[in-house]
């Protein structure tokens, strides 16, 4: 059975790009008699606004998308801790006390997520009394896992290349996981068989595939879809004030009709679909 999910973070209202993403995930599951899940990704403590989850549920219902809600990330912290401990016990994680500025200053190259960590704290263990993030020892992890590949429904079979990210953070200083660790564990726990999300997260899948190998998790397939772009060719973003679904809903717009138009790739003026 196909199981897909929509996994929004409650740090801003949903916009048309989210609607497009949710429709794709919903339809891929429902046309195959599968299940479509909603998971609230709320562990980004500082920016998370719990009250938005209720708006998200209303947005999906307004679009005519029936979903099954699974526990939010804040209810799964123990599973993140347990997985991090397993990796720690095998010597695959190390403590890092560097600030963002220190990471950037020491970095020798830029990866898909910004400056690649130079490994300073791997070479000299930092002060144990200071708050630390836990980073993955990427070279060790790749050597242990061996060559891996993953399959995207659109892009085909992709050789996994997590090395380009360097020693990524798996446990943040302020949270019991990072996005990469949490999303990989959650998709496995929820039985997601087809991970649908925007092409902006395509590269992150290299890391997720590696984590699946290290943690003996089932390997789903992926479907990275094109993104909605605004007039300036940038992806729609909460920050740039794209009209939210909640605003459209509260203004009395017909959500089911909007969903039908998005399915036909008929977008409001100024909005287009990226090529990737
Ligand atoms: N929570 C992430 C976001 O809102 C999406 C995670 C995912 O689909 O893997 O961007
Ligand atoms: Zn460090």
Short mmCIF file of C-alpha atoms and ligand atoms in Angstrom, two decimals:
data_model
loop_
_atom_site.label_atom_id
_atom_site.label_comp_id
_atom_site.label_asym_id
_atom_site.label_seq_id
_atom_site.Cartn_x
_atom_site.Cartn_y
_atom_site.Cartn_z
CA UNK A 1 0.00 0.00 0.00
CA UNK A 2 1.22 3.50 -0.82
CA UNK A 3 1.57 5.76 2.21
CA UNK A 4 2.43 9.43 1.64
CA UNK A 5 2.59 12.38 3.99
CA UNK A 6 2.47 16.14 4.18
CA UNK A 7 4.81 17.40 6.90
CA UNK A 8 4.51 21.15 7.42
CA UNK A 9 6.43 23.08 10.07
CA UNK A 10 4.23 25.42 12.12
CA UNK A 11 6.48 28.47 11.80
CA UNK A 12 4.24 30.38 9.39
CA UNK A 13 0.97 30.05 7.52
CA UNK A 14 0.67 27.64 4.61
CA UNK A 15 0.64 29.15 1.11
CA UNK A 16 -0.11 27.94 -2.42
CA UNK A 17 3.18 26.04 -2.60
CA UNK A 18 2.14 23.98 0.40
CA UNK A 19 -1.28 23.38 -1.11
CA UNK A 20 0.35 22.13 -4.31
CA UNK A 21 2.63 19.82 -2.31
CA UNK A 22 -0.20 18.47 -0.16
CA UNK A 23 -2.37 17.82 -3.23
CA UNK A 24 0.41 15.81 -4.89
CA UNK A 25 0.97 13.72 -1.77
CA UNK A 26 -2.76 13.24 -1.26
CA UNK A 27 -3.48 12.27 -4.85
CA UNK A 28 -0.53 9.88 -5.19
CA UNK A 29 -1.86 7.96 -2.20
CA UNK A 30 -5.58 8.17 -2.85
CA UNK A 31 -5.49 7.21 -6.54
CA UNK A 32 -3.74 4.02 -5.41
CA UNK A 33 -6.11 3.35 -2.49
CA UNK A 34 -3.33 4.31 -0.14
CA UNK A 35 -3.07 6.47 2.98
CA UNK A 36 -2.26 10.17 3.19
CA UNK A 37 -0.78 11.33 6.50
CA UNK A 38 -0.42 14.75 8.11
CA UNK A 39 2.52 15.20 10.45
CA UNK A 40 3.25 18.48 12.21
CA UNK A 41 7.02 19.08 12.32
CA UNK A 42 7.18 21.17 15.45
CA UNK A 43 10.57 20.65 17.02
CA UNK A 44 12.07 23.92 15.84
CA UNK A 45 11.33 25.25 19.33
CA UNK A 46 12.12 28.91 18.87
CA UNK A 47 10.08 29.39 15.73
CA UNK A 48 7.29 26.88 16.30
CA UNK A 49 3.81 28.27 16.86
CA UNK A 50 1.61 25.38 18.04
CA UNK A 51 -1.63 27.25 17.30
CA UNK A 52 -0.84 27.06 13.58
CA UNK A 53 -1.39 23.29 13.51
CA UNK A 54 -5.13 23.86 13.82
CA UNK A 55 -5.04 26.30 10.89
CA UNK A 56 -3.17 23.65 8.83
CA UNK A 57 -5.88 21.05 9.54
CA UNK A 58 -8.54 23.53 8.45
CA UNK A 59 -6.55 24.40 5.31
CA UNK A 60 -6.37 20.75 4.24
CA UNK A 61 -10.07 20.19 4.91
CA UNK A 62 -10.88 23.38 2.96
CA UNK A 63 -8.86 22.06 -0.01
CA UNK A 64 -10.88 18.84 0.19
CA UNK A 65 -7.88 16.73 1.23
CA UNK A 66 -8.75 14.04 3.75
CA UNK A 67 -5.81 13.04 5.89
CA UNK A 68 -4.88 10.89 8.86
CA UNK A 69 -2.93 12.86 11.40
CA UNK A 70 0.02 11.10 13.06
CA UNK A 71 1.81 12.34 16.20
CA UNK A 72 3.70 15.62 15.90
CA UNK A 73 7.46 15.59 16.32
CA UNK A 74 7.25 17.04 19.83
CA UNK A 75 5.64 13.75 20.90
CA UNK A 76 8.50 11.64 19.58
CA UNK A 77 11.53 13.06 21.32
CA UNK A 78 12.41 9.75 22.99
CA UNK A 79 12.72 7.98 19.66
CA UNK A 80 15.15 10.66 18.46
CA UNK A 81 17.20 10.33 21.63
CA UNK A 82 17.31 6.56 21.33
CA UNK A 83 18.49 6.67 17.73
CA UNK A 84 21.13 9.30 18.51
CA UNK A 85 22.36 7.13 21.38
CA UNK A 86 22.74 4.14 19.05
CA UNK A 87 24.85 6.20 16.68
CA UNK A 88 26.84 7.64 19.57
CA UNK A 89 27.54 4.17 20.96
CA UNK A 90 29.00 3.17 17.62
CA UNK A 91 31.30 6.19 17.56
CA UNK A 92 29.47 7.80 14.63
CA UNK A 93 28.65 11.09 16.39
CA UNK A 94 30.86 13.62 18.09
CA UNK A 95 30.21 16.72 20.20
CA UNK A 96 30.57 20.15 18.60
CA UNK A 97 30.37 23.43 20.52
CA UNK A 98 31.11 25.71 17.55
CA UNK A 99 28.90 28.69 16.85
CA UNK A 100 27.47 29.35 13.41
CA UNK A 101 30.15 32.01 12.89
CA UNK A 102 32.96 29.63 13.87
CA UNK A 103 31.64 26.98 11.49
CA UNK A 104 31.51 29.50 8.63
CA UNK A 105 34.95 30.96 9.41
CA UNK A 106 36.72 27.57 9.48
CA UNK A 107 34.82 26.08 6.54
CA UNK A 108 36.78 25.22 3.40
CA UNK A 109 33.86 24.78 1.03
CA UNK A 110 30.15 25.45 0.60
CA UNK A 111 27.81 22.45 0.48
CA UNK A 112 24.11 22.23 -0.44
CA UNK A 113 23.17 23.55 3.03
CA UNK A 114 25.85 26.23 3.35
CA UNK A 115 29.38 26.13 4.80
CA UNK A 116 30.67 22.58 5.28
CA UNK A 117 31.99 21.95 8.78
CA UNK A 118 35.80 21.72 8.96
CA UNK A 119 35.80 19.09 11.72
CA UNK A 120 37.45 21.27 14.37
CA UNK A 121 35.73 19.52 17.31
CA UNK A 122 36.43 16.08 15.88
CA UNK A 123 40.16 16.73 16.13
CA UNK A 124 40.13 18.22 19.62
CA UNK A 125 37.25 17.26 21.90
CA UNK A 126 35.56 20.43 23.18
CA UNK A 127 34.94 21.44 26.79
CA UNK A 128 32.43 18.87 28.16
CA UNK A 129 30.64 21.50 30.27
CA UNK A 130 29.57 23.57 27.26
CA UNK A 131 26.31 22.93 25.36
CA UNK A 132 27.08 20.87 22.28
CA UNK A 133 25.44 19.68 19.10
CA UNK A 134 26.12 16.14 17.88
CA UNK A 135 27.59 15.83 14.41
CA UNK A 136 27.76 12.77 12.20
CA UNK A 137 31.28 11.62 11.37
CA UNK A 138 30.51 11.51 7.67
CA UNK A 139 33.63 9.68 6.47
CA UNK A 140 33.15 6.96 9.05
CA UNK A 141 29.43 6.68 8.31
CA UNK A 142 29.97 6.39 4.56
CA UNK A 143 32.69 3.77 5.03
CA UNK A 144 30.39 1.76 7.29
CA UNK A 145 27.31 1.98 5.07
CA UNK A 146 29.08 1.34 1.76
CA UNK A 147 27.65 2.51 -1.59
CA UNK A 148 23.95 3.36 -1.48
CA UNK A 149 21.34 4.52 -3.94
CA UNK A 150 17.78 5.80 -3.75
CA UNK A 151 14.93 6.07 -6.17
CA UNK A 152 12.98 9.15 -7.10
CA UNK A 153 9.82 8.65 -9.16
CA UNK A 154 10.76 11.59 -11.36
CA UNK A 155 14.56 11.66 -11.39
CA UNK A 156 15.11 7.88 -11.35
CA UNK A 157 17.80 5.95 -9.47
CA UNK A 158 20.27 8.29 -7.77
CA UNK A 159 23.62 7.24 -6.25
CA UNK A 160 23.64 8.56 -2.67
CA UNK A 161 26.23 11.28 -2.17
CA UNK A 162 25.91 12.42 1.46
CA UNK A 163 29.61 13.33 1.61
CA UNK A 164 28.93 16.67 -0.05
CA UNK A 165 27.32 17.86 3.21
CA UNK A 166 30.26 17.01 5.45
CA UNK A 167 29.68 16.30 9.15
CA UNK A 168 26.03 17.33 9.45
CA UNK A 169 24.36 18.08 12.79
CA UNK A 170 22.01 15.27 13.83
CA UNK A 171 21.23 16.58 17.32
CA UNK A 172 21.02 20.33 17.77
CA UNK A 173 22.25 22.17 20.82
CA UNK A 174 18.71 23.22 21.68
CA UNK A 175 16.65 20.26 20.36
CA UNK A 176 16.93 16.46 20.68
CA UNK A 177 17.27 16.07 16.91
CA UNK A 178 17.87 17.94 13.69
CA UNK A 179 15.48 17.96 10.75
CA UNK A 180 17.46 15.17 9.04
CA UNK A 181 17.33 12.74 11.96
CA UNK A 182 13.73 13.49 12.92
CA UNK A 183 12.24 13.27 9.44
CA UNK A 184 14.04 10.02 8.65
CA UNK A 185 12.89 8.35 11.87
CA UNK A 186 9.35 9.70 11.56
CA UNK A 187 8.85 8.53 7.99
CA UNK A 188 10.00 5.05 9.03
CA UNK A 189 7.81 5.01 12.16
CA UNK A 190 4.79 6.19 10.18
CA UNK A 191 5.28 3.54 7.50
CA UNK A 192 5.66 6.12 4.74
CA UNK A 193 6.44 4.31 1.48
CA UNK A 194 6.60 7.34 -0.84
CA UNK A 195 8.15 10.51 0.52
CA UNK A 196 6.67 13.42 -1.42
CA UNK A 197 8.10 16.89 -1.01
CA UNK A 198 9.47 19.83 -2.94
CA UNK A 199 12.59 19.63 -5.08
CA UNK A 200 14.29 22.02 -2.63
CA UNK A 201 14.73 19.00 -0.35
CA UNK A 202 16.10 16.71 -3.08
CA UNK A 203 19.71 16.92 -1.86
CA UNK A 204 18.72 16.26 1.76
CA UNK A 205 17.64 12.79 0.64
CA UNK A 206 21.32 11.80 0.30
CA UNK A 207 21.64 12.20 4.07
CA UNK A 208 18.33 10.51 4.82
CA UNK A 209 19.31 7.47 2.74
CA UNK A 210 22.55 7.17 4.69
CA UNK A 211 20.71 7.43 8.03
CA UNK A 212 18.33 4.68 6.92
CA UNK A 213 21.31 2.42 6.28
CA UNK A 214 22.97 3.27 9.61
CA UNK A 215 19.76 2.78 11.61
CA UNK A 216 18.40 -0.27 9.72
CA UNK A 217 15.26 1.57 8.62
CA UNK A 218 13.05 0.59 5.69
CA UNK A 219 13.84 2.47 2.46
CA UNK A 220 10.89 4.27 0.85
CA UNK A 221 10.74 5.78 -2.62
CA UNK A 222 10.75 9.53 -3.13
CA UNK A 223 8.83 11.97 -5.27
CA UNK A 224 10.41 15.42 -5.35
CA UNK A 225 8.06 17.74 -7.16
CA UNK A 226 8.65 21.07 -8.90
CA UNK A 227 8.18 24.23 -6.80
CA UNK A 228 5.84 27.15 -7.26
CA UNK A 229 7.75 30.32 -8.07
CA UNK A 230 6.74 33.95 -7.65
CA UNK A 231 7.14 36.80 -10.20
CA UNK A 232 10.84 37.12 -9.43
CA UNK A 233 11.43 33.40 -10.04
CA UNK A 234 12.01 32.69 -6.34
CA UNK A 235 10.17 29.90 -4.60
CA UNK A 236 7.08 31.01 -2.73
CA UNK A 237 7.95 31.61 0.89
CA UNK A 238 6.14 32.37 4.08
CA UNK A 239 8.60 35.16 4.70
CA UNK A 240 7.91 37.02 1.48
CA UNK A 241 4.29 37.31 2.43
CA UNK A 242 2.65 35.09 -0.19
CA UNK A 243 -1.09 35.12 0.43
CA UNK A 244 -1.75 32.36 2.92
CA UNK A 245 -4.28 29.59 2.47
CA UNK A 246 -5.89 30.70 5.72
CA UNK A 247 -6.42 34.22 4.32
CA UNK A 248 -7.99 32.82 1.16
CA UNK A 249 -10.15 30.46 3.22
CA UNK A 250 -11.30 33.21 5.56
CA UNK A 251 -12.06 35.46 2.59
CA UNK A 252 -14.57 32.86 1.41
CA UNK A 253 -12.64 31.46 -1.55
CA UNK A 254 -13.64 27.96 -2.71
CA UNK A 255 -10.77 25.67 -1.64
CA UNK A 256 -11.92 22.62 -3.60
CA UNK A 257 -12.01 24.72 -6.76
CA UNK A 258 -8.56 26.09 -5.99
CA UNK A 259 -7.28 22.52 -5.54
CA UNK A 260 -8.81 21.53 -8.88
CA UNK A 261 -7.00 24.40 -10.58
CA UNK A 262 -3.69 23.55 -8.94
CA UNK A 263 -4.08 19.95 -10.15
CA UNK A 264 -4.37 21.31 -13.69
CA UNK A 265 -1.33 23.50 -13.02
CA UNK A 266 -3.44 26.60 -13.48
CA UNK A 267 -1.83 29.08 -11.16
CA UNK A 268 -2.80 32.63 -10.19
CA UNK A 269 -1.14 35.45 -12.18
CA UNK A 270 2.58 35.74 -11.55
CA UNK A 271 3.00 32.21 -10.21
CA UNK A 272 4.74 29.50 -12.22
CA UNK A 273 6.25 26.05 -11.75
CA UNK A 274 10.01 25.47 -11.52
CA UNK A 275 11.63 23.14 -14.03
CA UNK A 276 13.39 20.87 -11.56
N1 LIG B 1 8.84 20.19 7.59
C1 LIG B 1 9.50 20.46 6.35
C2 LIG B 1 9.06 21.81 5.81
O1 LIG B 1 8.08 22.35 6.21
C3 LIG B 1 9.23 19.42 5.29
C4 LIG B 1 9.91 18.15 5.58
C5 LIG B 1 9.81 17.10 4.49
O2 LIG B 1 8.85 17.07 3.72
O3 LIG B 1 10.70 16.26 4.46
O4 LIG B 1 9.72 22.34 4.96
ZN1 LIG B 2 32.73 22.32 16.50
#
